[in-house]
Short mmCIF file of C-alpha atoms in Angstrom, two decimals:
data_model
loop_
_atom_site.label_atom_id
_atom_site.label_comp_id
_atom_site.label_asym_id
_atom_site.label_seq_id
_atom_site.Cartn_x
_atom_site.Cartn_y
_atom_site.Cartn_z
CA UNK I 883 16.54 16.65 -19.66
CA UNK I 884 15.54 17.52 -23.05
CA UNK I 885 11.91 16.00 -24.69
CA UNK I 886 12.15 13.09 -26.76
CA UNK I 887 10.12 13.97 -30.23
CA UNK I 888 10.92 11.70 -32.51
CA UNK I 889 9.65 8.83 -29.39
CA UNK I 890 6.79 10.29 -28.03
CA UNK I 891 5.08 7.15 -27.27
CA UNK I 892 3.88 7.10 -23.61
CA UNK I 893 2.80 11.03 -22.90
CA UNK I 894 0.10 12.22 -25.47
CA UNK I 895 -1.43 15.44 -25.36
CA UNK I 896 -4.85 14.11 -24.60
CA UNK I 897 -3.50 13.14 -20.87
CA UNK I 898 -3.24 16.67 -20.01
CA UNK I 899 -6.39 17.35 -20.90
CA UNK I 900 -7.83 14.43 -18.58
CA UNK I 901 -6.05 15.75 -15.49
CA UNK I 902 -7.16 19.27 -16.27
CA UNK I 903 -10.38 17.86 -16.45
CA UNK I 904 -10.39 16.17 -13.84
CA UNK I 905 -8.76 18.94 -10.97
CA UNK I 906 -11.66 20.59 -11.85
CA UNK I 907 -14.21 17.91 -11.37
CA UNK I 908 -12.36 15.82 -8.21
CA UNK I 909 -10.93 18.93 -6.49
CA UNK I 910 -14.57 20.38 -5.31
CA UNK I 911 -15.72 16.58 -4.64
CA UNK I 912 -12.54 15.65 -2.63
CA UNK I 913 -13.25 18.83 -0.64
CA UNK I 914 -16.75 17.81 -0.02
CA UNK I 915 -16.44 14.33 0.53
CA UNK I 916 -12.97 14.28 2.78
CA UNK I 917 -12.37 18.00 3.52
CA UNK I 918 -9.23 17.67 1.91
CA UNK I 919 -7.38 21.04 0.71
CA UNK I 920 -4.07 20.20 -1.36
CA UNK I 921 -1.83 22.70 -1.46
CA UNK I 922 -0.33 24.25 -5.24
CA UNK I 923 3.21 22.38 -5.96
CA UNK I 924 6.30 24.90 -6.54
CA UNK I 925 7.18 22.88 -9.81
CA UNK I 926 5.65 24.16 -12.54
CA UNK I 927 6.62 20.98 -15.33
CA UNK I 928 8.39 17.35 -15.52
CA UNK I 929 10.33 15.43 -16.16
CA UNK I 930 10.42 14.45 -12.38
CA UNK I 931 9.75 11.88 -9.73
CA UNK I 932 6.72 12.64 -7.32
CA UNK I 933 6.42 10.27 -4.04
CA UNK I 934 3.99 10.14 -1.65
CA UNK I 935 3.33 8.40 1.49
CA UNK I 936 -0.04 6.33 0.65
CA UNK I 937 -3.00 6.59 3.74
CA UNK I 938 -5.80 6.39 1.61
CA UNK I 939 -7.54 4.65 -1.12
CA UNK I 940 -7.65 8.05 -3.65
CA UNK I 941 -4.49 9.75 -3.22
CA UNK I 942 -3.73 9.66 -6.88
CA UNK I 943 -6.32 11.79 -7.09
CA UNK I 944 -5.08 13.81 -3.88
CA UNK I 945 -1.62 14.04 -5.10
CA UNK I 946 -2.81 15.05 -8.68
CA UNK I 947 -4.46 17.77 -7.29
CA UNK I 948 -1.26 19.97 -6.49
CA UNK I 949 -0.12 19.84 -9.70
CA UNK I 950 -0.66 21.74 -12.95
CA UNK I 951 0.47 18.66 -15.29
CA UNK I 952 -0.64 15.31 -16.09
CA UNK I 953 1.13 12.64 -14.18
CA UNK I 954 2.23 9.07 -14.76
CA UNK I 955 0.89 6.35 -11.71
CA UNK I 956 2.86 3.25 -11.05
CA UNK I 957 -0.42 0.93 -10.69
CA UNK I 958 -0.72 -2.26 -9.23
CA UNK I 959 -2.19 -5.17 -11.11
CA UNK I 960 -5.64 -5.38 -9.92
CA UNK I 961 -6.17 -2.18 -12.14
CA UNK I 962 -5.78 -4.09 -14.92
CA UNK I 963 -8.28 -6.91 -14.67
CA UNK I 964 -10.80 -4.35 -14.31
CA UNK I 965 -13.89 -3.68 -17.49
CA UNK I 966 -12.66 -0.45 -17.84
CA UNK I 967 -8.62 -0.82 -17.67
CA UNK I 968 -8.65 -0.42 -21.59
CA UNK I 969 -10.56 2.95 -21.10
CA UNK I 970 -7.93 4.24 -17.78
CA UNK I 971 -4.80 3.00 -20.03
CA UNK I 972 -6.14 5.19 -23.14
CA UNK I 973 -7.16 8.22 -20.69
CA UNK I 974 -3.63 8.24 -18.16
CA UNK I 975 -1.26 5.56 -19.38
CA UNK I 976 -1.00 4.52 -16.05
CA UNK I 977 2.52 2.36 -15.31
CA UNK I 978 2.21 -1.33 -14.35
CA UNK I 979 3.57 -2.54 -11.40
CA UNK I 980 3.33 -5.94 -9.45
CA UNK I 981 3.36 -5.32 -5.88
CA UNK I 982 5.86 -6.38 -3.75
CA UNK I 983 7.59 -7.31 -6.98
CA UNK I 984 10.94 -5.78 -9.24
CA UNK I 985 9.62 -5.21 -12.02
CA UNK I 986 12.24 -4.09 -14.73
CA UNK I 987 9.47 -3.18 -17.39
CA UNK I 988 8.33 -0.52 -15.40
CA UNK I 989 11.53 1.13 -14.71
CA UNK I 990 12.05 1.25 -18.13
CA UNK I 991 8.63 2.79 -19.09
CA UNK I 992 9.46 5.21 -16.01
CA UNK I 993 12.58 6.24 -17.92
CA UNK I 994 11.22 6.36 -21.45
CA UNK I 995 8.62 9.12 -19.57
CA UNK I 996 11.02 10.81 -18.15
CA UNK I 997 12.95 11.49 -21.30
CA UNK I 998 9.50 12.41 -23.25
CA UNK I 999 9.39 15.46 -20.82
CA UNK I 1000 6.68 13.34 -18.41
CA UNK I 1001 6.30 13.23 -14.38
CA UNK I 1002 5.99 10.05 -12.54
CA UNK I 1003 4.68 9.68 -9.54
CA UNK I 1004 4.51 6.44 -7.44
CA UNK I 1005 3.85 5.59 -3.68
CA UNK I 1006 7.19 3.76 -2.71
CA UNK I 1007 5.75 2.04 -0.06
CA UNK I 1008 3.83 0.05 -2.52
CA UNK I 1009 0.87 -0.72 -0.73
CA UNK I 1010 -1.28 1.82 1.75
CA UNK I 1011 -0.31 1.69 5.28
CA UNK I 1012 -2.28 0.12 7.61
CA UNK I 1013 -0.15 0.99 10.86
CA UNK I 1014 -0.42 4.74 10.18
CA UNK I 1015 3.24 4.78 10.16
CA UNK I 1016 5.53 4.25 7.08
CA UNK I 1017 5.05 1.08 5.47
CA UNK I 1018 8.05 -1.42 5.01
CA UNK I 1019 10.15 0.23 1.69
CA UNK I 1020 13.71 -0.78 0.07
CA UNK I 1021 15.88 1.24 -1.93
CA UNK I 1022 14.76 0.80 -4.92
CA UNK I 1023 13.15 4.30 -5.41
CA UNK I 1024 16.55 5.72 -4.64
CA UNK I 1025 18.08 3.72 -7.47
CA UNK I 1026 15.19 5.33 -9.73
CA UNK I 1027 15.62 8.62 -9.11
CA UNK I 1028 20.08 8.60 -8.88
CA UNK I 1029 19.16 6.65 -12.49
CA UNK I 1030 16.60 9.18 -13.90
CA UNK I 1031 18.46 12.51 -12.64
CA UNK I 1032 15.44 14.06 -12.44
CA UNK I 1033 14.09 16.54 -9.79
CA UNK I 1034 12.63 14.26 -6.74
CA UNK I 1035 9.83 16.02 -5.38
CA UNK I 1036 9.09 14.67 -2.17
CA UNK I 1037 4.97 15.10 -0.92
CA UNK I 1038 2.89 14.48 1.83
CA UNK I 1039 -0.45 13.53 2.57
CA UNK I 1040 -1.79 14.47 6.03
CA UNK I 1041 -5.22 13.02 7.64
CA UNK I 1042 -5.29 9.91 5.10
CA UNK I 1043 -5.05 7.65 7.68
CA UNK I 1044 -7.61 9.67 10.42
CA UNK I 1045 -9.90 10.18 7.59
CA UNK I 1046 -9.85 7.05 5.51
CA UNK I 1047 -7.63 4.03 7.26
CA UNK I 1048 -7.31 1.01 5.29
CA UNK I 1049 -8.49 -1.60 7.60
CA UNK I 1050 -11.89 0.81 8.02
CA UNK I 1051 -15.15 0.28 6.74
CA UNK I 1052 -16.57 4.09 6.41
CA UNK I 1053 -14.78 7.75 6.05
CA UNK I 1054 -14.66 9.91 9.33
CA UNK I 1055 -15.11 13.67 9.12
CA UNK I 1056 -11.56 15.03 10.36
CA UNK I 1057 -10.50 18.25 11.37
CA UNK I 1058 -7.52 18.56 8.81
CA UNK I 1059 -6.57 16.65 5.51
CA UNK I 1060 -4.26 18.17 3.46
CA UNK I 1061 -1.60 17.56 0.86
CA UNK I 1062 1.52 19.04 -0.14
CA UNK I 1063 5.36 19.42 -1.13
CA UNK I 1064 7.33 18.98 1.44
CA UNK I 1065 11.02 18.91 -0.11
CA UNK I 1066 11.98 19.26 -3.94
CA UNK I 1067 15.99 17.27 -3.94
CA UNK I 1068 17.26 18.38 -7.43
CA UNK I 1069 19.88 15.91 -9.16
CA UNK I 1070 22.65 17.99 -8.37
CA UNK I 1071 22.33 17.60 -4.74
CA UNK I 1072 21.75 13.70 -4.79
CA UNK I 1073 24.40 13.00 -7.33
CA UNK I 1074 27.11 12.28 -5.20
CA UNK I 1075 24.69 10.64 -2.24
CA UNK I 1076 25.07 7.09 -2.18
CA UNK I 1077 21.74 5.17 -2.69
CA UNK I 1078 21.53 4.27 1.16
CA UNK I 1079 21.74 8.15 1.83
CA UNK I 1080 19.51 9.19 -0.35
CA UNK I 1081 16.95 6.14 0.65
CA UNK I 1082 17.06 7.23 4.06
CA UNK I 1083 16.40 10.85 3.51
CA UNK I 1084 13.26 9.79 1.11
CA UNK I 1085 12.24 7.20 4.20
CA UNK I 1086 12.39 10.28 6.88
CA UNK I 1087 10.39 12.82 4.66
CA UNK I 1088 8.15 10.91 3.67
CA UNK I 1089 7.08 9.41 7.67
CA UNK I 1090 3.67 11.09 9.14
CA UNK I 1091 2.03 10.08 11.96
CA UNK I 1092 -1.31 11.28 12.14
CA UNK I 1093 -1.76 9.96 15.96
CA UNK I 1094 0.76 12.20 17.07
CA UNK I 1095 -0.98 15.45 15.02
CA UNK I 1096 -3.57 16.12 17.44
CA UNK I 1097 -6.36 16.37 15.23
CA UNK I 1098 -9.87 14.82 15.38
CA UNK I 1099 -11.78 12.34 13.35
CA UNK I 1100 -15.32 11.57 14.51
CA UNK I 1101 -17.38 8.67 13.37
CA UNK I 1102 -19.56 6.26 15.15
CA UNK I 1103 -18.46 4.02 13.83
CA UNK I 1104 -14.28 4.71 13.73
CA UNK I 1105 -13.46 0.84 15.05
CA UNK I 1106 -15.44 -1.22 12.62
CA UNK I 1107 -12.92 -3.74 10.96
CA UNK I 1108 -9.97 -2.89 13.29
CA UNK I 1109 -9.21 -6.44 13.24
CA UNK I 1110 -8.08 -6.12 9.76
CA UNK I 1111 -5.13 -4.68 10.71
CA UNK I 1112 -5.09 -6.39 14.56
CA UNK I 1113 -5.11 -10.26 14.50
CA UNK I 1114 -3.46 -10.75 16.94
CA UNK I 1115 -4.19 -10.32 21.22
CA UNK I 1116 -1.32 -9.27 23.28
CA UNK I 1117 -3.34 -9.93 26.07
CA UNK I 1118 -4.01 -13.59 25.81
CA UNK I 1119 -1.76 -14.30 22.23
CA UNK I 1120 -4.91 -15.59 20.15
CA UNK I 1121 -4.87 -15.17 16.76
CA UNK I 1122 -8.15 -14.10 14.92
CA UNK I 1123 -9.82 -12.74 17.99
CA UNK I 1124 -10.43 -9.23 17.82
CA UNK I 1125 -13.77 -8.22 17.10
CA UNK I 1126 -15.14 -4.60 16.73
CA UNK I 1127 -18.19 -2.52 16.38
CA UNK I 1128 -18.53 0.77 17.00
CA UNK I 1129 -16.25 2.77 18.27
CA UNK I 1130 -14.90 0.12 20.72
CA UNK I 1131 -13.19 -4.07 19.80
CA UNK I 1132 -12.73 -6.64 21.86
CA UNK I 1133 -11.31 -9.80 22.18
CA UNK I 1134 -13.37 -12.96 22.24
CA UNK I 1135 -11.33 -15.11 24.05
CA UNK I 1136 -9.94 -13.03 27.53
CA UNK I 1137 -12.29 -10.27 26.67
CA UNK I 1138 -10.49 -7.21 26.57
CA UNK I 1139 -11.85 -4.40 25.12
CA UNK I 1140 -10.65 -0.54 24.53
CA UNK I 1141 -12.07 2.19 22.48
CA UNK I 1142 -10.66 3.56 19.50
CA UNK I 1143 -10.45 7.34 20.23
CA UNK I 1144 -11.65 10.48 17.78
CA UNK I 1145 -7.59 11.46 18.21
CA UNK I 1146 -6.22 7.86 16.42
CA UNK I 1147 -5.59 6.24 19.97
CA UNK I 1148 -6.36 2.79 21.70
CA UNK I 1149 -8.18 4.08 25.32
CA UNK I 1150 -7.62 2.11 27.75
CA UNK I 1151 -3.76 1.54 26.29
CA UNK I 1152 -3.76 -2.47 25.71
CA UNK I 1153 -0.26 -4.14 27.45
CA UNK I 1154 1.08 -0.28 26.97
CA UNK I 1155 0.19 0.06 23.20
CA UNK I 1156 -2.33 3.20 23.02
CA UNK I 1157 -1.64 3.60 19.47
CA UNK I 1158 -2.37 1.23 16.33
CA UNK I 1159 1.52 0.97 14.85
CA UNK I 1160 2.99 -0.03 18.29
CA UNK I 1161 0.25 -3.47 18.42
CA UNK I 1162 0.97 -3.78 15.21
CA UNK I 1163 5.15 -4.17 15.07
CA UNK I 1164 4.66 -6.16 18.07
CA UNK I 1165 2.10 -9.00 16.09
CA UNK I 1166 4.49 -8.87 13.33
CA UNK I 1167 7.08 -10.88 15.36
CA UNK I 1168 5.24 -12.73 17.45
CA UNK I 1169 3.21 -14.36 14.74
CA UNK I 1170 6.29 -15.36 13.11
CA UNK I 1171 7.26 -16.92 16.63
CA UNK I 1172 4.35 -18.96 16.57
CA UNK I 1173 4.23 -20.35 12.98
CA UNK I 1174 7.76 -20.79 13.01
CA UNK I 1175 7.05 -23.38 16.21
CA UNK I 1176 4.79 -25.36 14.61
CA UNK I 1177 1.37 -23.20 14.34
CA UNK I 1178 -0.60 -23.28 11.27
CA UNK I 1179 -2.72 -19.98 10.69
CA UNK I 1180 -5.65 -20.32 8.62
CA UNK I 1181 -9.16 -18.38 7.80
CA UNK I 1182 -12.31 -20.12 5.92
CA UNK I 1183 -14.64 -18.45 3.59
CA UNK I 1184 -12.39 -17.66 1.25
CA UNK I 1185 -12.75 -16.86 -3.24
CA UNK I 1186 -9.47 -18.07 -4.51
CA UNK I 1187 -8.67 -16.66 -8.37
CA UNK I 1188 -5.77 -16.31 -10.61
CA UNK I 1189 -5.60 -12.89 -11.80
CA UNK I 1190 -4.27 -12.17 -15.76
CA UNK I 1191 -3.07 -8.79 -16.40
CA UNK I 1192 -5.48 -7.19 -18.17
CA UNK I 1193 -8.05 -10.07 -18.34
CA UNK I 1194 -10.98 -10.89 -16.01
CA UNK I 1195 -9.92 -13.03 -12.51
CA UNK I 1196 -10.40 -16.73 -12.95
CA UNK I 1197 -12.25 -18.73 -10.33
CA UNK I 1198 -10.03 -21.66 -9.42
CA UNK I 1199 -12.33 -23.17 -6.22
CA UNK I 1200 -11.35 -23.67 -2.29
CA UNK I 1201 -12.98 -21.73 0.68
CA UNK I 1202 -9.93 -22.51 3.16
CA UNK I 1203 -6.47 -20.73 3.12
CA UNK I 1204 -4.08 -21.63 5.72
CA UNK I 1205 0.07 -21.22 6.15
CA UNK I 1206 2.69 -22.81 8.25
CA UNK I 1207 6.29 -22.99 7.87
CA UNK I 1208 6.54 -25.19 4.65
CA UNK I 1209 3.45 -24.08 3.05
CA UNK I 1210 0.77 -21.91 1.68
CA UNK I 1211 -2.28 -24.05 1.05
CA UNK I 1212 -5.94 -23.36 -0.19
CA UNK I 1213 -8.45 -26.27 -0.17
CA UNK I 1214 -12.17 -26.78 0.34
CA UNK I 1215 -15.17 -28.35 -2.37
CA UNK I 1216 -12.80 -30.94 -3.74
CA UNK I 1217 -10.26 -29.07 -4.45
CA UNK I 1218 -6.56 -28.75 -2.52
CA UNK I 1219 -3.62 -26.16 -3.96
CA UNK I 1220 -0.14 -26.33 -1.94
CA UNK I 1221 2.75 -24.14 -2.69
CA UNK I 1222 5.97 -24.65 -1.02
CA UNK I 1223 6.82 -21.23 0.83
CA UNK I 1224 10.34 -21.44 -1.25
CA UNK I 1225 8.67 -21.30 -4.59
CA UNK I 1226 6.94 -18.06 -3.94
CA UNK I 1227 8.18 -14.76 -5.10
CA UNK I 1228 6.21 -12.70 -2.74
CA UNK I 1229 2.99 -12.25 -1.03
CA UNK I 1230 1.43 -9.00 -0.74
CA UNK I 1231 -1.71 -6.98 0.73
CA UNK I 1232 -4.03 -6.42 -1.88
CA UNK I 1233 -6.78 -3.72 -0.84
CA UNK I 1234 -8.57 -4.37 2.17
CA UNK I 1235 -9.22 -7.71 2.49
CA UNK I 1236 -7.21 -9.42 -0.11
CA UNK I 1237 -3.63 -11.11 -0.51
CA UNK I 1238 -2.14 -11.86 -4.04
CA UNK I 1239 1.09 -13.97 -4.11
CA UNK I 1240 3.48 -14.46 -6.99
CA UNK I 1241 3.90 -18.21 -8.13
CA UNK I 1242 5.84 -19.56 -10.83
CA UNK I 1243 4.58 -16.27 -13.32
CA UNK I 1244 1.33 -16.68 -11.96
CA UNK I 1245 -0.65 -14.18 -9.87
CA UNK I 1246 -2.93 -15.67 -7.69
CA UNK I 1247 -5.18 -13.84 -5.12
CA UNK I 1248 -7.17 -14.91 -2.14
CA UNK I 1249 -10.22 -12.79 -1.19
CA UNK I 1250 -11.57 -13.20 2.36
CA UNK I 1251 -15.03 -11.65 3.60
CA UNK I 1252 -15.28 -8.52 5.40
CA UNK I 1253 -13.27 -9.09 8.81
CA UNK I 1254 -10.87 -11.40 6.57
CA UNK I 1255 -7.06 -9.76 7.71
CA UNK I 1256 -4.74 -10.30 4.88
CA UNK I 1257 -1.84 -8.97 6.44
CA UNK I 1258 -1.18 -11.72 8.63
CA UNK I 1259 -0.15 -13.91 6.00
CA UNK I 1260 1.96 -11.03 4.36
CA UNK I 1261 3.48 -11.07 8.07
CA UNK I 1262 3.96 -14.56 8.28
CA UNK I 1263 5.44 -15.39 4.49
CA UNK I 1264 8.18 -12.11 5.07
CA UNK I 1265 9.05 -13.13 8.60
CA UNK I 1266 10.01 -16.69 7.65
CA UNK I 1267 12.17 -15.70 4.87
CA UNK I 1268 13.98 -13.16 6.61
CA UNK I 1269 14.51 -16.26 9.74
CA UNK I 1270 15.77 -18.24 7.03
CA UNK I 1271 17.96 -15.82 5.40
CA UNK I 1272 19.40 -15.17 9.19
CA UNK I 1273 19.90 -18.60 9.64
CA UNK I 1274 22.23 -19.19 6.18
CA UNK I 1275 24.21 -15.78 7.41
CA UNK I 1276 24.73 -16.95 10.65
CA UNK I 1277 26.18 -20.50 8.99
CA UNK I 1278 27.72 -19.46 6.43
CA UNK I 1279 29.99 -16.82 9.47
CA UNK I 1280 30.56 -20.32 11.30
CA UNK I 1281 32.20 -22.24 8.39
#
């Protein structure tokens, strides 16, 4: 694919200088402050398509590292409400992206990079796991890259999740953290794979488990905030009643506690699960169980905004959030917002304790406080909507 000149609107020389700038700067810190080593990329220029697996808050940064030339983020929206978005955009063009969200403007920006000789790079995940496993993904990154015919380089990141897990509070000193290329697919060996082909290719290379690696990640604090990504007991089935400190959580109604291990593992196993991503799948259908029967899940303490692409958040009042199987709802100080669960787009996992959901063109974001889990509701909205899409197949065979 040959550089667009006369159209050179997205990739400016200027970016290369900022990344070469900053692999000099980030590459000794990220060493220091993670012990993470990436390894040098084979490619040597774009156009291409970089994806990663996403563990950790910086792996731009981690990713950018292998490579020799600038490259192009897909970035969700909170970037842009912050001070200094005008100052990123003008330094790295990053790409925006709503989470959880098609988003044809980006794909087209993606494209018009592509053609100016540029590499993008996105996480097609779209939001950092919090299993340690592979988070939920569609096809749509296959559809990019059959529609770009650019080289798809595939790379991982290894000891994200051991050495900075999303739900956690502080980074833990591991063993091993490393990134690299793990498979270059060049267009003329994807050409004639259909998208489902390709999309489970991209969905195997891209898997790590870091529990299974062996490696070590000390802290003394390594269970603090567990229950961001556990809300669930399988123990007793209450909802919000893990607590943790330490190295060890508990729950506070039938009291069972276990340790979470230097080597990513839950000691003693609770009801068999000795690892974080097998608790976690199991939650994800039982909660759906419950709400689905009548249970409303709710949390208090909440800041509810509306966030504006590249404006400041706007405060809109309420300290309650709660969901059933009709409804999102956020009330509290004489004030009470309900949104039918059928006029929402799509709710989504917004760093650690945060949920933005897509409403009528709006973006609007609740914010819990430190133990706040966010993912519960992401759990709750997706597993109702796929019930309900089960139940029209299932009537729509019968008719």
């Amino acid at each position: 694919m040959q550089k667009d000149k006369k159209h050179t609107t997205w990739v400016k020389k200027r970016h290369a200088r900022v990344f070469a700038f900053l692999r000099l700067v980030m590459t000794p810190f990220m060493k220091l402050r993670y012990n993470y080593v990436p390894e040098p990329a084979p490619i040597q220029e774009g156009p291409c398509l970089i994806i990663n697996n996403h563990q950790a808050t910086m792996d731009p940064f981690f990713v950018a590292a292998s490579f020799k030339f600038p490259l192009y983020f897909f970035t969700s929206d909170d970037l842009f409400n912050l001070k200094v978005s005008p100052l990123i955009r003008y330094l790295v063009a990053p790409i925006p992206k709503s989470k959880s969200m098609s988003d044809l403007n980006a794909v087209r920006t993606a494209l018009r990079i592509f053609r100016e000789g540029g590499a993008v790079s996105v996480a097609p995940e779209g939001n950092r796991t919090l299993s340690g496993r592979l988070w939920e993904m569609d096809d749509s990154i296959a559809k990019l890259a059959k529609l770009s015919k650019v080289p798809l380089v595939i790379y991982n990141l290894c000891g994200g999740y051991g050495t900075d897990p999303r739900w956690g509070g502080k980074i833990r000193r591991g063993t091993k953290y490393t990134g690299r290329v793990k498979r270059i697919i060049y267009p003329d060996e994807y050409k004639d794979m259909s998208v489902a082909e390709l999309s489970g290719i991209i969905k195997t290379e891209l898997d790590v488990d870091d529990a299974a690696s062996g490696e070590r990640y000390t802290s003394r604090r390594r269970a603090e905030y567990i229950e961001r990504a556990l809300y669930m007991c399988p123990v007793c089935g209450a909802v919000g009643s893990i607590y943790s400190r330490g190295t060890h959580f508990e729950c506070k109604n039938c009291h069972t506690r276990a340790e979470y291990t230097e080597d990513l593992h839950i000691s003693p196993p609770v009801c068999g699960y000795d690892r974080i991503y097998g608790w976690y799948e199991w939650e994800r259908g039982e909660i759906v169980k419950l709400v689905a029967g009548g249970r409303t899940v709710s949390d208090e303490g909440i800041l509810f905004r509306e966030s504006v692409k590249f404006k400041r958040k706007v405060k809109l009042g309420g300290d309650r959030v709660a969901i059933d199987s009709r409804k999102l709802t956020v009330s509290g100080g004489g004030k009470n917002y309900v949104y039918p669960l059928d006029e929402i787009d799509a709710i989504t996992a917004v760093g650690k304790k945060k949920f933005n959901f897509y409403y009528k063109g709006k973006i609007l974001q609740v914010k819990g406080d430190s133990r706040f889990c966010s993912i519960k509701y992401v759990h709750v909205f997706d597993g109702l909507r796929a019930l309900k899409a089960q139940e029209n197949k299932n009537k729509e065979a019968t008719e």
